[in-house]
CSV table of C-alpha atoms and ligand atoms in Angstrom, one decimal:
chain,number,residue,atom,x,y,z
W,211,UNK,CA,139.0,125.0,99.0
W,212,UNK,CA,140.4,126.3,96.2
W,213,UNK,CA,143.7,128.3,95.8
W,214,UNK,CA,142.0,131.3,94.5
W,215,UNK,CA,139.4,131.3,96.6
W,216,UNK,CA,141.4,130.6,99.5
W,217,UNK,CA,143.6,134.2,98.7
W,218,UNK,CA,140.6,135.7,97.9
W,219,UNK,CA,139.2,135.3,101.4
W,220,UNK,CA,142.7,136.2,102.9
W,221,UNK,CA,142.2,139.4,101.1
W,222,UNK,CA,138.8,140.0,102.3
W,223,UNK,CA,140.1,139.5,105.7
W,224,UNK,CA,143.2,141.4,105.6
W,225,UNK,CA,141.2,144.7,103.9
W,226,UNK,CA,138.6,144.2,106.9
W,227,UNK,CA,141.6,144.6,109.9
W,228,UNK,CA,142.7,147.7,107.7
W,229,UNK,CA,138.9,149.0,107.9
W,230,UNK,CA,140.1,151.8,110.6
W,231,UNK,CA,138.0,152.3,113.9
W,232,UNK,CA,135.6,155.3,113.3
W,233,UNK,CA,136.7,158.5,114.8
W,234,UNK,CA,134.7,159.3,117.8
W,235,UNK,CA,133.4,162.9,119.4
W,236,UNK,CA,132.8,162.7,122.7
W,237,UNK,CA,128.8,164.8,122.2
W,238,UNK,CA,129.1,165.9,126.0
W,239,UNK,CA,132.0,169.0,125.1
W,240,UNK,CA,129.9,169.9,122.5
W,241,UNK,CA,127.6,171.6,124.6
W,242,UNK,CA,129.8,175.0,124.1
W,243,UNK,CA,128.4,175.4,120.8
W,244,UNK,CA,124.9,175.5,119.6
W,245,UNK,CA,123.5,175.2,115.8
W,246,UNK,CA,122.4,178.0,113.8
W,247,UNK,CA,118.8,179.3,115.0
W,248,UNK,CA,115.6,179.3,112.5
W,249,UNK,CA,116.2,183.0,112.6
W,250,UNK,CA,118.1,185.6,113.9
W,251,UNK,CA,115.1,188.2,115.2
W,252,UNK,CA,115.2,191.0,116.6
W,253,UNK,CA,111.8,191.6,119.3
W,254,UNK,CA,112.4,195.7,118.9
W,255,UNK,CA,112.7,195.4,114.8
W,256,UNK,CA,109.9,192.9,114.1
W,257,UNK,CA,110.2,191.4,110.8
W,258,UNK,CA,107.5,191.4,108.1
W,259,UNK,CA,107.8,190.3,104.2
W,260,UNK,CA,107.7,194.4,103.1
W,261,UNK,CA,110.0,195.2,105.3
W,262,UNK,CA,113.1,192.2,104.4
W,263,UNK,CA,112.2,193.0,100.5
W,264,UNK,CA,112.5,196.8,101.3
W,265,UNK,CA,115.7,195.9,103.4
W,266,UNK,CA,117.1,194.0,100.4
W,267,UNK,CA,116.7,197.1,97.6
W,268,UNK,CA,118.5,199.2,100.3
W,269,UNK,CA,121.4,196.8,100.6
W,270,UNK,CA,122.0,196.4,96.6
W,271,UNK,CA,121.2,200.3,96.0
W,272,UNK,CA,124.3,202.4,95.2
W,273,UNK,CA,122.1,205.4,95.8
W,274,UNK,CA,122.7,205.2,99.1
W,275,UNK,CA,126.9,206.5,98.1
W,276,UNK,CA,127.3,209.9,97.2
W,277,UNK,CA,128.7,209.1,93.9
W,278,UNK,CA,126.3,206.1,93.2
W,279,UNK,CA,129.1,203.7,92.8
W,280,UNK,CA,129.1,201.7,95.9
W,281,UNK,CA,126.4,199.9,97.7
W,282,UNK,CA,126.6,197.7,101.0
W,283,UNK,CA,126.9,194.6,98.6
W,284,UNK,CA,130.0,195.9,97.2
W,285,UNK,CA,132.0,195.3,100.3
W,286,UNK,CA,129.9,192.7,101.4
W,287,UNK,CA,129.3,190.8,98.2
W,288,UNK,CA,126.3,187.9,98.8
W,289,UNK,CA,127.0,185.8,96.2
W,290,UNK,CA,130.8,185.8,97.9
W,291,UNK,CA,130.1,184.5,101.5
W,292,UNK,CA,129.0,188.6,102.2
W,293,UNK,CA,132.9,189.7,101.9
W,294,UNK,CA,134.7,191.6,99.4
W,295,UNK,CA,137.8,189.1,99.7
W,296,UNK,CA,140.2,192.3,99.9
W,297,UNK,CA,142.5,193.1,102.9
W,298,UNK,CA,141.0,196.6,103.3
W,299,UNK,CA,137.6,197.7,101.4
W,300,UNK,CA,137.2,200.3,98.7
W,301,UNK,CA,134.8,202.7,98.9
W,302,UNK,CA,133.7,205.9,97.2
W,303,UNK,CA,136.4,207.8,95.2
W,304,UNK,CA,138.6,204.7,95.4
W,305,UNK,CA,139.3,205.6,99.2
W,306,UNK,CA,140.6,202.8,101.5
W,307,UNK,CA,139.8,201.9,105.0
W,308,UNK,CA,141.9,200.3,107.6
W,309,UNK,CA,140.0,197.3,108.7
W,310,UNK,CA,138.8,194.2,106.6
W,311,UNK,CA,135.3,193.8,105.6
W,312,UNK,CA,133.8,190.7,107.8
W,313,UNK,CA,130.8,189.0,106.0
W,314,UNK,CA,127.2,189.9,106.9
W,315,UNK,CA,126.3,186.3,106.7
W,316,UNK,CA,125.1,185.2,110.3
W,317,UNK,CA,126.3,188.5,111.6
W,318,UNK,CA,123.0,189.2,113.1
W,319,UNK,CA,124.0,186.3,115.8
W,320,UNK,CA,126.9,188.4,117.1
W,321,UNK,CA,127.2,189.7,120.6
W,322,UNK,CA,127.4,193.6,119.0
W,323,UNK,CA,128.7,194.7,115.3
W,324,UNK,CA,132.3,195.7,114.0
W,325,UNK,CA,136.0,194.8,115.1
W,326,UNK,CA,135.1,196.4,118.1
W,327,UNK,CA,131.7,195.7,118.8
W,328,UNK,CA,131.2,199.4,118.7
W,329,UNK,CA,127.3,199.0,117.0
W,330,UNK,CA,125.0,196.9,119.4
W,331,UNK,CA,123.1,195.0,116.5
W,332,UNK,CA,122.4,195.0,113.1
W,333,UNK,CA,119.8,197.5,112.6
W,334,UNK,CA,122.4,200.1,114.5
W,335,UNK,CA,125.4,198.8,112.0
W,336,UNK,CA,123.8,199.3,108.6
W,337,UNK,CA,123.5,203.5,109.2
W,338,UNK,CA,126.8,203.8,110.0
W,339,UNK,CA,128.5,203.2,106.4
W,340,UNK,CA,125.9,205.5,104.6
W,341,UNK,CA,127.9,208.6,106.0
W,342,UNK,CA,131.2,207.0,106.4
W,343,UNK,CA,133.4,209.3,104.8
W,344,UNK,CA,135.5,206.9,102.8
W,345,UNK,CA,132.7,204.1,102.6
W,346,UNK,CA,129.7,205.6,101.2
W,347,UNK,CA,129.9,209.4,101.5
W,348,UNK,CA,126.6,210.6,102.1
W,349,UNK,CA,127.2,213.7,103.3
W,350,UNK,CA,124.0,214.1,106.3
W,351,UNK,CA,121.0,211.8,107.2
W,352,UNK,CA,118.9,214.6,105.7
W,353,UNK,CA,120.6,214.3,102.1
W,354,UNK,CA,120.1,210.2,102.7
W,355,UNK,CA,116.2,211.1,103.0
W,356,UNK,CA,115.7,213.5,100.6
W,357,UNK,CA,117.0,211.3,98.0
W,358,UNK,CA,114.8,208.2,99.0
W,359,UNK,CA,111.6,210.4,99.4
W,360,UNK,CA,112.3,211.3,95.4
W,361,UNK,CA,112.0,208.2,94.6
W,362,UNK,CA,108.1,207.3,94.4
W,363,UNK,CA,108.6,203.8,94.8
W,364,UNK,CA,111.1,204.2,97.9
W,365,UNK,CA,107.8,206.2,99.6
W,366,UNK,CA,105.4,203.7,99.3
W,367,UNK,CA,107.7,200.6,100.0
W,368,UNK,CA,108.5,202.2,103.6
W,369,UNK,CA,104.4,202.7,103.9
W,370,UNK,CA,104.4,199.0,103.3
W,371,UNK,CA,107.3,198.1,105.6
W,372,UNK,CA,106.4,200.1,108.6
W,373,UNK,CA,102.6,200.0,109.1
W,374,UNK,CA,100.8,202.6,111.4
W,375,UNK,CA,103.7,205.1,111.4
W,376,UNK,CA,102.9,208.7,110.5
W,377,UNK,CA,106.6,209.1,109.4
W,378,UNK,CA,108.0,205.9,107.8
W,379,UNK,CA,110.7,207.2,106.1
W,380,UNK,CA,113.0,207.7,108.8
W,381,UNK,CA,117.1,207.4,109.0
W,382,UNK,CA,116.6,205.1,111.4
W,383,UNK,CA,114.1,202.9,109.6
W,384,UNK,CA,116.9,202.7,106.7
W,385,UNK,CA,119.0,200.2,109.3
W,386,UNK,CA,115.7,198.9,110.5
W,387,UNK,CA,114.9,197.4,106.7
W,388,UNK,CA,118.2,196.6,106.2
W,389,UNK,CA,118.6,195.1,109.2
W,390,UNK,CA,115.8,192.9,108.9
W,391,UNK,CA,116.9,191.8,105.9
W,392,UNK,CA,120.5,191.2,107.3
W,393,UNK,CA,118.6,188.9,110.2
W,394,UNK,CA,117.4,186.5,107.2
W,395,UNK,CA,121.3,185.9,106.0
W,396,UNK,CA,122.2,182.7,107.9
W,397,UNK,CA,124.0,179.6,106.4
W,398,UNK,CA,123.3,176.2,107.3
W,399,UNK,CA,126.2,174.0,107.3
W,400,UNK,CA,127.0,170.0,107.8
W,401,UNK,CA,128.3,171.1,111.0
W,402,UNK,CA,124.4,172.2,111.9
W,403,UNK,CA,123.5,168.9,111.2
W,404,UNK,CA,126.2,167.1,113.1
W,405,UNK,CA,125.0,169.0,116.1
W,406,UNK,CA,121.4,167.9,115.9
W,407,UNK,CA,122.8,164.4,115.6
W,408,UNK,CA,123.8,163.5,112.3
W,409,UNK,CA,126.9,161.9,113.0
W,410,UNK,CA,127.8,161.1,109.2
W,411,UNK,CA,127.7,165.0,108.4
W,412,UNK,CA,131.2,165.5,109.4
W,413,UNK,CA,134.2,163.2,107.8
W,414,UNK,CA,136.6,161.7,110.3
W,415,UNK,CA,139.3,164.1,109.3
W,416,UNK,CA,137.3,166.8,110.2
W,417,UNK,CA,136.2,165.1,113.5
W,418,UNK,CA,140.0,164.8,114.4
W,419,UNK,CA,139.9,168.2,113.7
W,420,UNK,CA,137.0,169.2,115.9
W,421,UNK,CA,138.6,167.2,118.6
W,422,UNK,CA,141.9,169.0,118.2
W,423,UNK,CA,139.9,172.5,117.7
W,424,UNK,CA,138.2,171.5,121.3
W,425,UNK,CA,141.6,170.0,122.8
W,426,UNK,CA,143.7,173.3,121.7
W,427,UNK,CA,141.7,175.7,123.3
W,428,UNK,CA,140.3,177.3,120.0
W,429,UNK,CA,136.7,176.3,121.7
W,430,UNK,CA,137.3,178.6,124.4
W,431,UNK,CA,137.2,181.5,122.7
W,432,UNK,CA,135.6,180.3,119.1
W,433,UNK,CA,132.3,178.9,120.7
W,434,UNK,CA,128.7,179.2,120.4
W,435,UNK,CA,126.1,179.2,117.1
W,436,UNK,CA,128.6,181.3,115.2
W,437,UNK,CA,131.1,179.5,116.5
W,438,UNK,CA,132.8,182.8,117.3
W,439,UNK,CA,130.9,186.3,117.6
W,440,UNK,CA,129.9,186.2,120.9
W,441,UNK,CA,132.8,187.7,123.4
W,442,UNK,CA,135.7,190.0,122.8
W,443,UNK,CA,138.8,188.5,123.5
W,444,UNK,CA,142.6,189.9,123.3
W,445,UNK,CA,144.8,189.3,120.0
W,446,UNK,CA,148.1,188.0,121.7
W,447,UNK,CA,146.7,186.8,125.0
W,448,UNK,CA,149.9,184.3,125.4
W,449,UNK,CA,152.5,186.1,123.1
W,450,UNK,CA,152.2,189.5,122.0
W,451,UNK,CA,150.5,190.0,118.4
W,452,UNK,CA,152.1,193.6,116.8
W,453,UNK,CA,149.2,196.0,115.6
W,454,UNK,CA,148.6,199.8,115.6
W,455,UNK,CA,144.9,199.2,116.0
W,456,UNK,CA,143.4,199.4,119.9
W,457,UNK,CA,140.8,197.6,118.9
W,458,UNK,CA,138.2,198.1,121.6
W,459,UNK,CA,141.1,200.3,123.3
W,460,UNK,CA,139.9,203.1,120.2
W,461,UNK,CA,136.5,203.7,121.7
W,462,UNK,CA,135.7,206.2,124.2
W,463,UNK,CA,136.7,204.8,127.9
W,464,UNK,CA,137.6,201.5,126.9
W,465,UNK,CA,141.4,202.5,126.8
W,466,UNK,CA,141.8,199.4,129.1
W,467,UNK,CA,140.7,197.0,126.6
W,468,UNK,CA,143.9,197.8,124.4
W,469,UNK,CA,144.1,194.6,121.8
W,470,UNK,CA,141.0,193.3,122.9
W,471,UNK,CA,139.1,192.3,119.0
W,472,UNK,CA,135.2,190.4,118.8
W,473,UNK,CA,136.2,187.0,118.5
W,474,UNK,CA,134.7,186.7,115.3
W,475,UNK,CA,132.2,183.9,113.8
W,476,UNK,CA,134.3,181.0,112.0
W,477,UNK,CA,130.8,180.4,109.8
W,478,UNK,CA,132.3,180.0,106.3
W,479,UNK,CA,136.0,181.3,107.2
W,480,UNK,CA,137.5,178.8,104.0
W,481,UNK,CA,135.6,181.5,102.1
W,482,UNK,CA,136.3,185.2,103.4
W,483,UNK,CA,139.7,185.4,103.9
W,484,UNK,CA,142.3,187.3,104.2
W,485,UNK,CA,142.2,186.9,107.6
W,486,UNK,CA,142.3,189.4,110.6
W,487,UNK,CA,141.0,192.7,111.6
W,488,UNK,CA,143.8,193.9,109.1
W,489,UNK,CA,143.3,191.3,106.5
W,490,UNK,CA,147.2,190.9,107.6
W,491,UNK,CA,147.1,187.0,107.2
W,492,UNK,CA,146.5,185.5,103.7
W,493,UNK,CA,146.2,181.7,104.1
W,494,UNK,CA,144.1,180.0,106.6
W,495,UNK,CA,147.0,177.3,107.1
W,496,UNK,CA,148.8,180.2,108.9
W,497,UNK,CA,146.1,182.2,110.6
W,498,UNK,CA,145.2,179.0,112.5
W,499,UNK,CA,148.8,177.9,113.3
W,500,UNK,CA,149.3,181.9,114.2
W,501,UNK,CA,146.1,181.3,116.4
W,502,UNK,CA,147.1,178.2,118.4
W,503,UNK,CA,150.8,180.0,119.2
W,504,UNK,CA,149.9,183.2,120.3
W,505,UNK,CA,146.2,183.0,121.5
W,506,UNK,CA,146.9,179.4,123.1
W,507,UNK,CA,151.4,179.0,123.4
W,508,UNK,CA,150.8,175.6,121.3
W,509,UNK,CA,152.8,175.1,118.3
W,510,UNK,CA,150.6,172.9,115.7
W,511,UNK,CA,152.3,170.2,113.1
W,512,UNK,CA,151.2,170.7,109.5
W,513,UNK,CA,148.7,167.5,110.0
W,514,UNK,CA,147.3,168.8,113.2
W,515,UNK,CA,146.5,172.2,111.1
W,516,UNK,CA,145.5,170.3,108.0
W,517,UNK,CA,142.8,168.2,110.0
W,518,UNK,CA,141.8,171.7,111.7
W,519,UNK,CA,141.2,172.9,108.4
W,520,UNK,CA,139.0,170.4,107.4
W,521,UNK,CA,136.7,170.9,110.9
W,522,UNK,CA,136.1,174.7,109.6
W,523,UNK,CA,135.5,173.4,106.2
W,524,UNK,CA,132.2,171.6,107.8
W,525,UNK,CA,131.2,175.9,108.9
W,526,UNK,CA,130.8,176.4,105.3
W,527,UNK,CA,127.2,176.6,104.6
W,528,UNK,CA,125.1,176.8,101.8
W,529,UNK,CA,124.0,180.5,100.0
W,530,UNK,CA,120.8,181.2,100.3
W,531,UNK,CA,120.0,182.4,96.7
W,532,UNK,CA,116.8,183.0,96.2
W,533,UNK,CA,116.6,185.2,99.3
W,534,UNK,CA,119.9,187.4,98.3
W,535,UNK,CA,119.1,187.6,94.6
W,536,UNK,CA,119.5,191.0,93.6
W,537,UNK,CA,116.1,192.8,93.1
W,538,UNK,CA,114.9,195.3,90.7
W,539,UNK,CA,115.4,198.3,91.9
W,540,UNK,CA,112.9,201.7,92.0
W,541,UNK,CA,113.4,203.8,89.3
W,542,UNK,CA,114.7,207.8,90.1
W,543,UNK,CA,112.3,210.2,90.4
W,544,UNK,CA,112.4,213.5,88.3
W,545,UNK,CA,113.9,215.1,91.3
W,546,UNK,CA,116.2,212.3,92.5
W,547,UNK,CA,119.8,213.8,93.0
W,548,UNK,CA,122.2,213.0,90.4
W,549,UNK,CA,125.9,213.0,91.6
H,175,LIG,C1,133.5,200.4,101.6
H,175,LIG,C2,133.2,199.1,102.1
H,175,LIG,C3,132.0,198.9,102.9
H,175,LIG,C4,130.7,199.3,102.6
H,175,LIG,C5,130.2,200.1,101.5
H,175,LIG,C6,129.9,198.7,103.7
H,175,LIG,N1,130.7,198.0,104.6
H,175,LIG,FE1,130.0,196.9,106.2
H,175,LIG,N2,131.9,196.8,106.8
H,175,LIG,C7,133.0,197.2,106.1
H,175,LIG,C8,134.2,197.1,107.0
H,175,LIG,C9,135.6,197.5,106.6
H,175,LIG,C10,133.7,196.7,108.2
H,175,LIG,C11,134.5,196.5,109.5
H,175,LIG,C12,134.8,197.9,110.1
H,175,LIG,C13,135.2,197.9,111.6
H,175,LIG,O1,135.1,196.9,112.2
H,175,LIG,O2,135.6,198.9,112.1
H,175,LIG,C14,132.3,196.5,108.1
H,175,LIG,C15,131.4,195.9,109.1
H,175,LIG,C16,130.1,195.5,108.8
H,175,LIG,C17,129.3,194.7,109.7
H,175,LIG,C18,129.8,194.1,111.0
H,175,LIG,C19,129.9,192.6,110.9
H,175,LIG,C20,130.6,192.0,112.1
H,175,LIG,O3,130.9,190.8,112.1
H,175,LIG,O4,131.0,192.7,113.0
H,175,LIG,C21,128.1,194.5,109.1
H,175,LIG,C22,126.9,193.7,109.5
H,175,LIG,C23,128.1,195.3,107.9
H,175,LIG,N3,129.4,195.9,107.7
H,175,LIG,C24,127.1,195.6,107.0
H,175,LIG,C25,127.0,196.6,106.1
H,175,LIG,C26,125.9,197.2,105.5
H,175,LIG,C27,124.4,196.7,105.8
H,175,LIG,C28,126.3,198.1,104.6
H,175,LIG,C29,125.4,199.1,103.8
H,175,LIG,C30,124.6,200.0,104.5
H,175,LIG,C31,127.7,198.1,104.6
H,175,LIG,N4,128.1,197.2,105.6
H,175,LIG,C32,128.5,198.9,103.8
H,175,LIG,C33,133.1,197.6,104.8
H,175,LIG,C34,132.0,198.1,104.2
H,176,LIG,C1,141.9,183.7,123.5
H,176,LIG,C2,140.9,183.7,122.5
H,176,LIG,C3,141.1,183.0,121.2
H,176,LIG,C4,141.6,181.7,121.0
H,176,LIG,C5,141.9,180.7,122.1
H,176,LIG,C6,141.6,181.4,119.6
H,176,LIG,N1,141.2,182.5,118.9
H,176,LIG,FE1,141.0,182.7,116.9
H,176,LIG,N2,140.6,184.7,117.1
H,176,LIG,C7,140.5,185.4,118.3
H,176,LIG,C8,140.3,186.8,118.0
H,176,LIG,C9,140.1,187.9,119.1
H,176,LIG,C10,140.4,186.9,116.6
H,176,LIG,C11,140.3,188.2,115.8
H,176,LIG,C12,141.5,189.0,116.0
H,176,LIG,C13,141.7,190.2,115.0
H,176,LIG,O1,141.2,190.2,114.0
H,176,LIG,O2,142.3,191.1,115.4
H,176,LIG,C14,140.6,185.6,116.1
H,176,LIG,C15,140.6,185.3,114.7
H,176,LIG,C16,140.7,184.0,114.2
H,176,LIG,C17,140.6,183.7,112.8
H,176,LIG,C18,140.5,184.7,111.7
H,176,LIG,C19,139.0,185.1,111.5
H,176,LIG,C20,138.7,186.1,110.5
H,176,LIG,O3,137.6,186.3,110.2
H,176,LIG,O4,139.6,186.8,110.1
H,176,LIG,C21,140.7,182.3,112.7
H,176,LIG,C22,140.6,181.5,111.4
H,176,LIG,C23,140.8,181.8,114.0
H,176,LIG,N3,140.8,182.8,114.9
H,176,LIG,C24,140.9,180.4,114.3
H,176,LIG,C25,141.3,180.0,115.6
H,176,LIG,C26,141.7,178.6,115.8
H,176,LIG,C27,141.7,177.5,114.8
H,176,LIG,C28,142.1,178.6,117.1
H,176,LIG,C29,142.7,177.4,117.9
H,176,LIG,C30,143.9,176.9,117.4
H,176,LIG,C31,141.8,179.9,117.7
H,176,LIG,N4,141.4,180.7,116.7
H,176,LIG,C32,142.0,180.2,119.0
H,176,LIG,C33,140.5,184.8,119.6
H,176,LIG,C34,140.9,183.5,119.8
């Protein structure tokens, strides 16, 4: 044999020992989680075409504020991940909240609506911003009606939406169409695919990551199709987290749950930060090392977060853009309100 081909087989053998064992998930803990469902329906809001399209002008229209300017999309922008990527939203009059916008992506999958869970589902969410003071300002349901039934097209579109009822234009049919829509806004990721078997949808980092994410407790709390959404849980279970918010210790009788937060959905977290009920925490590096000390008492290296990292990059799923492309909306009516 020849010198070179001798060191070129050396070399071939030497790169093949360096070829590292694949990084392996043991499929049986994964039973805590679940892919994202075909769709998020609702059996008391049945879904039809009218009524997701009529749901979808609602959601873009700023007629819905008092002084036109903001609409559900500008907190929860679609072609951002849903989110408004501020700490606290603007609404009308350039009035601040105190909470951070979560995204409306796969938000239909959670166990109830808001920081606190204090909206059971979708449909009950999307009327409460319309007369939120600071959000959109409308001053009564009755003003939120009167201005849809002057818009002609608004009349018929809620015919359409909500066949055989003598009154379709109703407050509550506003969240029903809306929250229709909302149902329709989930994001298949790689880490859907991994689930339903696809072993080469996730990179090895980010399997070290979900093997850390399972072996830290994250799992325990972050679990399910949203991977998070589905049970309320206390911010500084193990050591104390300082905030003025109760949480669900705010709502009426609940003073017990003090600190107690919706674990929310980690769908597409690399993407709607800042971070928190507060939007206190900027960069994902430190919410999850933040996380693992004071939900969990373990202290994470920079790799151990860095591989974490890369697991939650698999939640990022794709846009649906043709479903949340911004539709033409109904022209006023001679009587429409004007601000
Ligand atoms: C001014 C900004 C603003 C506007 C406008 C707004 N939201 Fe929100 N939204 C927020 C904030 C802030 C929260 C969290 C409040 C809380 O938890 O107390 C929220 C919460 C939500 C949630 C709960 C998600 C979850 O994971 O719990 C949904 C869904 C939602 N909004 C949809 C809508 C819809 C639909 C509209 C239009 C009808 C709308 N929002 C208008 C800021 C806004
Ligand atoms: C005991 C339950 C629990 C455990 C364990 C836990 N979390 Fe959380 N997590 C929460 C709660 C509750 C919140 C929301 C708190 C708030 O906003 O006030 C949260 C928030 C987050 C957020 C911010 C989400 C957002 O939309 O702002 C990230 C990221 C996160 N957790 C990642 C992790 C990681 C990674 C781990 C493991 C190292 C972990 N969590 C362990 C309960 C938990």
């Amino acid at each position: 044999m020849k010198l070179t081909s001798q060191i070129t087989l050396l070399l071939a053998l030497a790169s093949l020992g360096t070829v590292q064992a694949e990084v392996q998930v043991n499929r049986a803990m994964l039973g805590m989680f679940q892919p994202l469902p075909e769709s998020a329906e609702n059996p008391a809001n049945p879904s039809n075409p009218a009524k997701i399209k009529l749901g979808r002008m609602l959601y873009y229209d700023t007629r819905l504020s008092k002084d036109r300017s903001v609409s559900c999309n500008t907190c929860h922008d679609l072609a951002s991940y849903g989110d408004d990527g501020a700490a606290t939203s603007t609404g009308i009059g350039q009035q601040k909240g105190g909470r951070s916008a979560p995204t409306s992506y796969n938000a239909a999958l959670h166990i109830a609506q808001f920081w606190d869970g204090r909206a059971a589902d979708v449909e009950a969410q999307a009327i409460g911003p319309v007369l939120n003071p600071i959000e959109m300002g409308m001053p009564d349901e009755a003003y939120v009606l009167n201005v849809l039934k002057s818009i002609p097209d608004y009349v018929s579109l809620f015919k359409e939406a909500f066949p055989g009822e003598e009154n379709p234009l109703t407050y509550k049919n506003v969240g029903n169409a809306i929250g229709a829509f909302e149902r329709g806004l989930l994001t298949p990721a790689p880490w859907d695919a991994f689930l339903k078997g696809d072993d080469k949808a996730l990179t090895d980092s980010q399997k070290e990551g979900l093997n850390l994410f399972i072996s830290k407790g994250c799992v325990t709390c972050h679990q399910g199709a949203g991977v998070g959404g589905h049970m309320f849980q206390k911010l500084g279970l193990v050591k104390p987290w300082p905030t003025e918010d109760k949480g669900l210790g705010g709502l009426e009788g609940k003073e017990a749950m003090t600190g107690f937060f919706k674990v929310p959905s980690l769908r597409n977290i690399t993407e709607t930060g800042p971070y928190l009920h507060d939007g206190s925490i900027k960069s994902l590096d430190e919410m999850v090392k933040k996380m693992a000390e004071h939900q969990q008492g373990h202290i994470l290296t920079d790799e151990e977060t860095a591989k974490i990292i890369d697991f939650l990059k698999s939640l990022k799923g794709e846009i649906p853009t043709d479903y949340v492309a911004k539709p033409e909306l109904p022209a006023d009516g001679p009587d429409t309100p004007k601000p």
